[in-house]
PDB file of C-alpha atoms in Angstrom:
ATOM      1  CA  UNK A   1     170.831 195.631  77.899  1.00  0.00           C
ATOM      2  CA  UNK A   2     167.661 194.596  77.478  1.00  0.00           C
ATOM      3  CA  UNK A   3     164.099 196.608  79.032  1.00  0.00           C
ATOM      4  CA  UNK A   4     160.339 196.074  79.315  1.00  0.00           C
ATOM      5  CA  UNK A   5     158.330 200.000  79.396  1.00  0.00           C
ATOM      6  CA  UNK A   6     154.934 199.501  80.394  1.00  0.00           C
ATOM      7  CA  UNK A   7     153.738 203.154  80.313  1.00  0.00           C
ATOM      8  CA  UNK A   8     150.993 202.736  82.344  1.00  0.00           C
ATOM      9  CA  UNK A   9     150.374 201.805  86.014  1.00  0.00           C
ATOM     10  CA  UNK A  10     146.617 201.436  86.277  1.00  0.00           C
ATOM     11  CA  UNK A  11     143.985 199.974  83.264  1.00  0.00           C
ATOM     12  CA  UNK A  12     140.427 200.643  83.982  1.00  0.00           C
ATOM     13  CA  UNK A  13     137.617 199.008  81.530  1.00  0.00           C
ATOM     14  CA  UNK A  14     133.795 198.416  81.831  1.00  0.00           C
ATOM     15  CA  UNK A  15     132.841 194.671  82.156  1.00  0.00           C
ATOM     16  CA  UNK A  16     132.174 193.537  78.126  1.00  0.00           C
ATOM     17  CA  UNK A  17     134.100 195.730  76.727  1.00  0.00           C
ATOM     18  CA  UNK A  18     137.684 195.461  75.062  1.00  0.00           C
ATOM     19  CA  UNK A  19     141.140 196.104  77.312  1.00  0.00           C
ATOM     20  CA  UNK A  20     143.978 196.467  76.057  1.00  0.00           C
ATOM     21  CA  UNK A  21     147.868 196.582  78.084  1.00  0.00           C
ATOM     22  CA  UNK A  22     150.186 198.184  76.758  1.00  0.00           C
ATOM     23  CA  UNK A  23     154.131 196.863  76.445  1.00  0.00           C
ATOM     24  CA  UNK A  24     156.920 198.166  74.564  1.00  0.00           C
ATOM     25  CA  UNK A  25     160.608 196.252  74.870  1.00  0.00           C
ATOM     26  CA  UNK A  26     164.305 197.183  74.282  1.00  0.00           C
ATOM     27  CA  UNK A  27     166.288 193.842  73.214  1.00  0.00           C
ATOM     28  CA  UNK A  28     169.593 193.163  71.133  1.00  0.00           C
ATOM     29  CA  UNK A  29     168.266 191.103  68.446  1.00  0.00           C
ATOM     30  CA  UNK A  30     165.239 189.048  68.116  1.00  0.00           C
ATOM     31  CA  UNK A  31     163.093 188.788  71.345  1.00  0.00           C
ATOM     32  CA  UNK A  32     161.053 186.579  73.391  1.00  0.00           C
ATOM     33  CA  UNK A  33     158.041 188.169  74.523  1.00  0.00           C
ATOM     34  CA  UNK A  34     155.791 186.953  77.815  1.00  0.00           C
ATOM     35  CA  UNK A  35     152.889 188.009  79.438  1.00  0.00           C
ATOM     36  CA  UNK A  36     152.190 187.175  83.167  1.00  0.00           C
ATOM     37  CA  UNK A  37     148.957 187.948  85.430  1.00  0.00           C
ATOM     38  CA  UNK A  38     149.707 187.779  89.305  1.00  0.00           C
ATOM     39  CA  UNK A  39     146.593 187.638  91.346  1.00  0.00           C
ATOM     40  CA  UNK A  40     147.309 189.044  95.496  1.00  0.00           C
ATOM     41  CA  UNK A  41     149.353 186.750  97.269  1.00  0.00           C
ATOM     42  CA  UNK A  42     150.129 184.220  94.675  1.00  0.00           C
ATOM     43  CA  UNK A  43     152.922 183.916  92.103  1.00  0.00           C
ATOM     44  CA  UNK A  44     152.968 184.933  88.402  1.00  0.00           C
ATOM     45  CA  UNK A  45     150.807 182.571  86.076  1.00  0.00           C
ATOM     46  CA  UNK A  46     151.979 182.185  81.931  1.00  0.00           C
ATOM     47  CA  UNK A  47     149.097 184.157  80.104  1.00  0.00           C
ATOM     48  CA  UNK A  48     151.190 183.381  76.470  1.00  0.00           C
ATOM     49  CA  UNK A  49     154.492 184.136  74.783  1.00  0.00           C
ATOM     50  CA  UNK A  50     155.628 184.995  71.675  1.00  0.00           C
ATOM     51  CA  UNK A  51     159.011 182.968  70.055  1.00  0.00           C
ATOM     52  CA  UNK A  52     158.707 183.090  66.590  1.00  0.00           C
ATOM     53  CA  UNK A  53     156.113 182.742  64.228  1.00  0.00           C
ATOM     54  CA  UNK A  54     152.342 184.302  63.634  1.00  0.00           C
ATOM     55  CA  UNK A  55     152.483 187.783  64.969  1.00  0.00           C
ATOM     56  CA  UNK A  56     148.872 187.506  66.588  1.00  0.00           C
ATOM     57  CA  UNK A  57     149.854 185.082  69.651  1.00  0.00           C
ATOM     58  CA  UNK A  58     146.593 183.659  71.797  1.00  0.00           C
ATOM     59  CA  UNK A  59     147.184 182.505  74.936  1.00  0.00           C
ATOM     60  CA  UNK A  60     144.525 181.369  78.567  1.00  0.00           C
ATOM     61  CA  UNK A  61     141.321 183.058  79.115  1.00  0.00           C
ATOM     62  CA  UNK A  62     141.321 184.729  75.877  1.00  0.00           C
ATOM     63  CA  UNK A  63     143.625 186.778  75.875  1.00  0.00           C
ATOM     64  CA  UNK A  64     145.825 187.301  72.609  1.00  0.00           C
ATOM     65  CA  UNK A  65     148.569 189.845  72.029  1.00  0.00           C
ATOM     66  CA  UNK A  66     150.099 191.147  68.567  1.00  0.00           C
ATOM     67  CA  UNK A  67     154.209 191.318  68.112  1.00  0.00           C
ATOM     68  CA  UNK A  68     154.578 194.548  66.309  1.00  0.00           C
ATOM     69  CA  UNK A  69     158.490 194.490  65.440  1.00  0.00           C
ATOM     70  CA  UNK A  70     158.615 197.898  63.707  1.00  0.00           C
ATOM     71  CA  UNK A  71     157.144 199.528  66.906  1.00  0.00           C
ATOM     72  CA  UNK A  72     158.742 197.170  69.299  1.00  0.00           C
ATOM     73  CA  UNK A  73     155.544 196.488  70.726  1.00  0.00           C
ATOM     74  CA  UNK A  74     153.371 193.179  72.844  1.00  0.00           C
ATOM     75  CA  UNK A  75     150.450 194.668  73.562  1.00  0.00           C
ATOM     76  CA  UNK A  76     147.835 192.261  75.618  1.00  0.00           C
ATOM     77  CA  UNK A  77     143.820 192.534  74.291  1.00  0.00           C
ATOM     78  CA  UNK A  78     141.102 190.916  75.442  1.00  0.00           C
ATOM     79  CA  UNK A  79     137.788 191.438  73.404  1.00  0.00           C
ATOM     80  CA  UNK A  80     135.131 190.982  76.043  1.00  0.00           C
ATOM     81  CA  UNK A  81     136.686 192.160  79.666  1.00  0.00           C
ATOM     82  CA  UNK A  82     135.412 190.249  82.924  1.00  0.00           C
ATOM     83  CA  UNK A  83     135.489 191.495  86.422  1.00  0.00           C
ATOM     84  CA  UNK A  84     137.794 188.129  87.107  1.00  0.00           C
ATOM     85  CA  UNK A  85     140.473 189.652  84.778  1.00  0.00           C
ATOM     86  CA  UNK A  86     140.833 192.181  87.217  1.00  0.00           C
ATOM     87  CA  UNK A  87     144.976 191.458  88.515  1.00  0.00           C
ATOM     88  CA  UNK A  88     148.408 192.982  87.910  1.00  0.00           C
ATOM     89  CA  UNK A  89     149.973 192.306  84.496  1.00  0.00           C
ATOM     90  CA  UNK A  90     153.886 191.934  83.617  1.00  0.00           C
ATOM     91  CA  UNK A  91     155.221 191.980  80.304  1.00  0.00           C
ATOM     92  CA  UNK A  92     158.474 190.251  79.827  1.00  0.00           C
ATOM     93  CA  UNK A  93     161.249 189.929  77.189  1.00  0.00           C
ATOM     94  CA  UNK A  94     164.661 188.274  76.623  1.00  0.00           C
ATOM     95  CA  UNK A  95     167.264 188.314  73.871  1.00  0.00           C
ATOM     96  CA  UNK A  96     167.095 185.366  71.418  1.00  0.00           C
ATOM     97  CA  UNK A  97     170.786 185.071  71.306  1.00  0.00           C
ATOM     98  CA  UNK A  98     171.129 184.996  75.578  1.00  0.00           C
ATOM     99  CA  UNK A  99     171.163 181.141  74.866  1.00  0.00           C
ATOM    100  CA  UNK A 100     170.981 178.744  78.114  1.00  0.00           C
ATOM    101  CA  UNK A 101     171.099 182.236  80.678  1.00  0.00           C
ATOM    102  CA  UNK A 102     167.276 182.663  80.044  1.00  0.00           C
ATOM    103  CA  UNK A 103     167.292 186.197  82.075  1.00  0.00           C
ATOM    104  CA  UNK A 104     163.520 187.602  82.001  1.00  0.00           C
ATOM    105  CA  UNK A 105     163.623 191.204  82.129  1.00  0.00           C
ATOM    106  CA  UNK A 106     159.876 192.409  83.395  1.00  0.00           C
ATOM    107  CA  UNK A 107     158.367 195.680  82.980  1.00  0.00           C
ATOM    108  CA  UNK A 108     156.692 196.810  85.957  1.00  0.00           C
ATOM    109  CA  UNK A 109     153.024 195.748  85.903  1.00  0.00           C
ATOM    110  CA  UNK A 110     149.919 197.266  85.014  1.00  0.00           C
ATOM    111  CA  UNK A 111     147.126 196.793  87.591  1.00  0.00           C
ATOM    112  CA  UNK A 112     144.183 196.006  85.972  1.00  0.00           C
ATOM    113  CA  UNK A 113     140.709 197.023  87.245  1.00  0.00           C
ATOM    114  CA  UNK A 114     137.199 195.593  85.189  1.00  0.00           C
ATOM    115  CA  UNK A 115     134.409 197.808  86.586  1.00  0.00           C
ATOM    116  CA  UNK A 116     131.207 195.707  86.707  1.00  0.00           C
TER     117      UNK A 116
ATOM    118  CA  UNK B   1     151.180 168.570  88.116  1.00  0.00           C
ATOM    119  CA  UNK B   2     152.077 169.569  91.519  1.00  0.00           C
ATOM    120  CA  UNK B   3     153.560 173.470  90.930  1.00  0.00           C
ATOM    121  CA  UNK B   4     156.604 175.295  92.434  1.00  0.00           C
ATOM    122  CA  UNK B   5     156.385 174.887  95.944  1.00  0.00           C
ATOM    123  CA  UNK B   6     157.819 177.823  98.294  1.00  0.00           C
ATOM    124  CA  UNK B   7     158.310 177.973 102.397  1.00  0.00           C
ATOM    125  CA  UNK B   8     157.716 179.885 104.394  1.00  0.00           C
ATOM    126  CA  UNK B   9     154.994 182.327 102.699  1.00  0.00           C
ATOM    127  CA  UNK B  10     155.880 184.518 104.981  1.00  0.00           C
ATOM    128  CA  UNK B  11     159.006 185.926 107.284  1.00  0.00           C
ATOM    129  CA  UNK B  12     159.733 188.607 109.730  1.00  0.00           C
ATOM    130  CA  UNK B  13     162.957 189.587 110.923  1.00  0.00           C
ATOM    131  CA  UNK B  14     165.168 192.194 112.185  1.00  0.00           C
ATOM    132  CA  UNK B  15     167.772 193.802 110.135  1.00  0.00           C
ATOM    133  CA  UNK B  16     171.010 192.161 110.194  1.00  0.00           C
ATOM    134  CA  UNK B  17     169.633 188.219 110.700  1.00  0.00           C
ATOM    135  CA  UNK B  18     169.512 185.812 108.711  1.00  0.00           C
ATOM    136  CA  UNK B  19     166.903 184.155 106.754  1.00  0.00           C
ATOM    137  CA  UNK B  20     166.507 181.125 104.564  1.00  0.00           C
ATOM    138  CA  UNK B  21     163.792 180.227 101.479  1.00  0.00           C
ATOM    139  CA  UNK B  22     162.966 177.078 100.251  1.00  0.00           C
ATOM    140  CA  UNK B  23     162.046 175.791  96.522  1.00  0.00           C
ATOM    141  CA  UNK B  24     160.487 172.636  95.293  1.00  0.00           C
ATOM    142  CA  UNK B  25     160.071 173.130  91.810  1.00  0.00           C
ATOM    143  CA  UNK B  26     158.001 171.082  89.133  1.00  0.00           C
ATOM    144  CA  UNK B  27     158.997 167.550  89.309  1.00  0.00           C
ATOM    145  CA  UNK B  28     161.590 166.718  86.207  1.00  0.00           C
ATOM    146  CA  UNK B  29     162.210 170.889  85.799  1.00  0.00           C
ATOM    147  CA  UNK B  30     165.847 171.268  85.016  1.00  0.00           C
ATOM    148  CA  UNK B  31     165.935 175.121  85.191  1.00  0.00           C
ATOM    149  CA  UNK B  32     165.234 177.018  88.335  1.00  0.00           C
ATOM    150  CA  UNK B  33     164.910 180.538  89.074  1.00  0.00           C
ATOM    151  CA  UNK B  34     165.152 183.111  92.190  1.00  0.00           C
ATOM    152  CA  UNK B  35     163.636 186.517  91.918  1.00  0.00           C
ATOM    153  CA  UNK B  36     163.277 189.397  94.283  1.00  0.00           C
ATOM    154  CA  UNK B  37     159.869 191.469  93.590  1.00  0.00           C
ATOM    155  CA  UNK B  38     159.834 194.455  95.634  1.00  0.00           C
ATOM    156  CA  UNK B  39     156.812 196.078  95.732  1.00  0.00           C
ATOM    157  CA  UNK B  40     155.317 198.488  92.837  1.00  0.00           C
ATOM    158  CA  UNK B  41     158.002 196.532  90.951  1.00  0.00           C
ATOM    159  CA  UNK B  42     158.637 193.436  88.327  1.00  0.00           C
ATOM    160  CA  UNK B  43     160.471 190.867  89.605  1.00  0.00           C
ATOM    161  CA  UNK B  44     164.284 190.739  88.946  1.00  0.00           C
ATOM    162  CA  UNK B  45     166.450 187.726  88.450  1.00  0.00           C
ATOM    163  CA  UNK B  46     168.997 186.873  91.281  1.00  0.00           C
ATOM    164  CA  UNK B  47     170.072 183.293  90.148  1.00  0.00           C
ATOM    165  CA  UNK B  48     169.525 180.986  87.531  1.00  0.00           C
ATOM    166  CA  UNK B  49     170.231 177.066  88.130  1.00  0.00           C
ATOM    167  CA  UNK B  50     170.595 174.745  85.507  1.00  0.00           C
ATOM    168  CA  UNK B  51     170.494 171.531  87.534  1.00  0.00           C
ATOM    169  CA  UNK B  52     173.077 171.859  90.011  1.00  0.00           C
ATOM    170  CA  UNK B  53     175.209 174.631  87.978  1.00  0.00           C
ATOM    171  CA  UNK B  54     174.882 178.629  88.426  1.00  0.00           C
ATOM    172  CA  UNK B  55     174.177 179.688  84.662  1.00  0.00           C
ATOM    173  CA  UNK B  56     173.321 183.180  86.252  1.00  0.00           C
ATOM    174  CA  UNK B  57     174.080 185.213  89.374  1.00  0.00           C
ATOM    175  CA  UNK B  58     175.199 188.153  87.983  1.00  0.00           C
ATOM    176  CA  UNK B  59     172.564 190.065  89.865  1.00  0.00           C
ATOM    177  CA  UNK B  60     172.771 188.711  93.419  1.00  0.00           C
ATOM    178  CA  UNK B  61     174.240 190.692  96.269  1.00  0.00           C
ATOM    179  CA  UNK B  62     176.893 188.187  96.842  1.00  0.00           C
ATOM    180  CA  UNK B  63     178.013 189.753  99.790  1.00  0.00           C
ATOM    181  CA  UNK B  64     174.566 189.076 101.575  1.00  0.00           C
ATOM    182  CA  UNK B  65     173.014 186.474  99.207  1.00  0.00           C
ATOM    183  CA  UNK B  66     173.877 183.009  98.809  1.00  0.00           C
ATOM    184  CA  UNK B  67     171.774 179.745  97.044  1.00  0.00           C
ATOM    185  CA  UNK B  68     172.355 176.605  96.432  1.00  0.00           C
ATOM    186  CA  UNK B  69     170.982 174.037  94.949  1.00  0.00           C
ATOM    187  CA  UNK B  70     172.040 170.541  96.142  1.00  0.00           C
ATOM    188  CA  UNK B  71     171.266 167.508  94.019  1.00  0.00           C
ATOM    189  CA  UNK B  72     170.029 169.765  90.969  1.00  0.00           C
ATOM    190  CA  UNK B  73     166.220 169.905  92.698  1.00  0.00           C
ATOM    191  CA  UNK B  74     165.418 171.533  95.416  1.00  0.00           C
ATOM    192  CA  UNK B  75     167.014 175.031  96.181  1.00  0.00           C
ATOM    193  CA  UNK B  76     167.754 177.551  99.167  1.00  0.00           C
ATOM    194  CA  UNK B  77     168.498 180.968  99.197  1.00  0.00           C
ATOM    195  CA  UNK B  78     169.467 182.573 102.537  1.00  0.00           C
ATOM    196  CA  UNK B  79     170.618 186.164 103.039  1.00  0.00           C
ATOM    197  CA  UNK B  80     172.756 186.783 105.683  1.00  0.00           C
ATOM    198  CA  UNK B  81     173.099 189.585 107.408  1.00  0.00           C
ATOM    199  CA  UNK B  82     169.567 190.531 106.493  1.00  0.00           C
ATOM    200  CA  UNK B  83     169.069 194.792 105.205  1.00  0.00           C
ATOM    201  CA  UNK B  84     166.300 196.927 105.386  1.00  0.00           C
ATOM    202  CA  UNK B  85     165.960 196.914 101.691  1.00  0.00           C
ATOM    203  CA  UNK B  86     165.691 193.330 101.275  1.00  0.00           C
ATOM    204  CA  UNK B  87     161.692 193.735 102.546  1.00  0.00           C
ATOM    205  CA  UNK B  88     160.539 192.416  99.367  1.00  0.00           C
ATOM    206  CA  UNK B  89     158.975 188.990  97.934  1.00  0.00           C
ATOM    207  CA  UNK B  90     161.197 186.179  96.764  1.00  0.00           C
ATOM    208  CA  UNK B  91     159.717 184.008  93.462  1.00  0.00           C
ATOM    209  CA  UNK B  92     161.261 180.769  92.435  1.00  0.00           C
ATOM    210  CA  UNK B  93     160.238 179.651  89.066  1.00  0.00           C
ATOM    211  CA  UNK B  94     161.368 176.508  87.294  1.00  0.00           C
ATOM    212  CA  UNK B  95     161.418 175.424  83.436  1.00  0.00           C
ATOM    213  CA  UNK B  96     161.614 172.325  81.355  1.00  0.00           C
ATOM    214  CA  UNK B  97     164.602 170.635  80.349  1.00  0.00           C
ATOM    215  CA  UNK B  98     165.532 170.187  76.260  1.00  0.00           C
ATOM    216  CA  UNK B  99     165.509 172.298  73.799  1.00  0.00           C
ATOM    217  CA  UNK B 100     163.359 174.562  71.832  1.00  0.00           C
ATOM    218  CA  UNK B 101     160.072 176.561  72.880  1.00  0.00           C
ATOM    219  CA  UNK B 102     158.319 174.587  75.613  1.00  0.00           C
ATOM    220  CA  UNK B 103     161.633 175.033  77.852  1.00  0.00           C
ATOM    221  CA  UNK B 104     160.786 179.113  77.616  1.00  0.00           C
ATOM    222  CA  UNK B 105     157.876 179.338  79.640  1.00  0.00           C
ATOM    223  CA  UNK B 106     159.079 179.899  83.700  1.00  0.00           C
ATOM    224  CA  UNK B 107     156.450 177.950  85.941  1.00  0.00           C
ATOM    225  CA  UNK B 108     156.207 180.305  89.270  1.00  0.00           C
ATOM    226  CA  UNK B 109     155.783 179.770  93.083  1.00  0.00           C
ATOM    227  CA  UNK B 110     153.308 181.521  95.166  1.00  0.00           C
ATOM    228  CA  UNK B 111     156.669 183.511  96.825  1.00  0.00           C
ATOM    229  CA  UNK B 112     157.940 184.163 100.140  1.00  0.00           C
ATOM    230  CA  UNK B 113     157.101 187.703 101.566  1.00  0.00           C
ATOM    231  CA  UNK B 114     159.995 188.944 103.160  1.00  0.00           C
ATOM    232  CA  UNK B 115     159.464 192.038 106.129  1.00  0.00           C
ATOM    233  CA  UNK B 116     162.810 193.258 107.787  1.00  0.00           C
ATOM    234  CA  UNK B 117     162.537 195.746 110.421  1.00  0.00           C
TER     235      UNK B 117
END
């Protein structure tokens, strides 16, 4: 079975300085790794995703996150934090091999909060 | 590009009705998605369409949960007789057709919010 830990609940950062949101994953095999920001009352928006490829992954409003395979890690950073980033995060991850049943397994959000 | 289009946004009931959602999703997306996000949670797969074919349902509450999804577009998922612990909100999400990387990234709706009492 595949799972999604994201250890912590709540993120707070000053305005300008760096965040970082943590993810670890469980997966049989190789993984797909997403990243999704949900804003209140509105539906999950792609931030980026990692397939295969350059371990450093960028993805919308400058935000980048690093695949770390030996510590089964997708960690989301942002170098210069704004008060917009301010939302709930999800990390997600499937199993390369799952084929066409493209099950997303999400962790269970980290709310972010940019202090201005 | 028009997104994933939901209705209602929102629903009240009473425990044991029934209830209906609607999906629209991106024009030409083969793939479509239902999850159920209850609150302080992620969201969690009930169904996945690939046009008109069920690729996934292994997590739907059969017994209560049914969707469809007529014509390989547009989908509906009702629950019938509606339970307390169904209070939650209900994503669709759609994907490209093909193969490869592009088809990976899910394209979501704003959700229905779902309150049974």
């Amino acid at each position: 079975a595949q799972s999604v830990a994201q250890p912590e609940d709540q993120v707070n950062v000053a305005e300008g300085n760096p965040l970082t949101v943590k993810c670890t994953y469980s997966v049989s095999g190789n993984p797909y790794l997403f990243w999704y920001v949900q804003y209140p009352n509105r539906g999950l928006q792609f931030l980026l995703k990692y397939i295969t490829g350059d371990n450093l992954v960028k993805g919308s409003y400058g935000f980048e996150a690093e695949f770390n395979k030996s510590q089964t890690s997708f960690h989301l950073k942002k170098p210069s934090a704004l008060v917009s980033d301010s939302a709930l995060y999800f990390c997600a991850v499937r199993a390369l091999a799952a084929g066409s049943a493209r099950q997303l397994t999400f962790g269970s959000g980290t709310q972010l909060t940019v202090l201005p | 590009e028009a997104g994933v289009a939901q209705s209602p946004r929102y629903k009240i009931i009473e425990k044991r009705q029934s209830v209906a959602f609607w999906c629209n999703p991106i024009s030409g997306h083969a793939t479509l998605y239902w999850y159920q996000q209850i609150l302080g949670q992620g969201p969690k797969l009930l169904i996945q369409f690939q046009n008109n074919g069920v690729v996934d349902d292994s997590q739907l509450p059969k017994d209560r949960f049914s969707a469809e999804r007529l014509k390989g577009v547009d989908s509906t998922l009702k629950i019938q007789p509606a339970k307390l612990e169904d209070s939650a909100v209900y994503l669709c999400a759609s994907s490209p057709p093909g193969q490869g990387v592009r088809m990976e990234t899910q394209y979501f709706g704003p959700g229905t919010r779902l309150l049974v009492l």
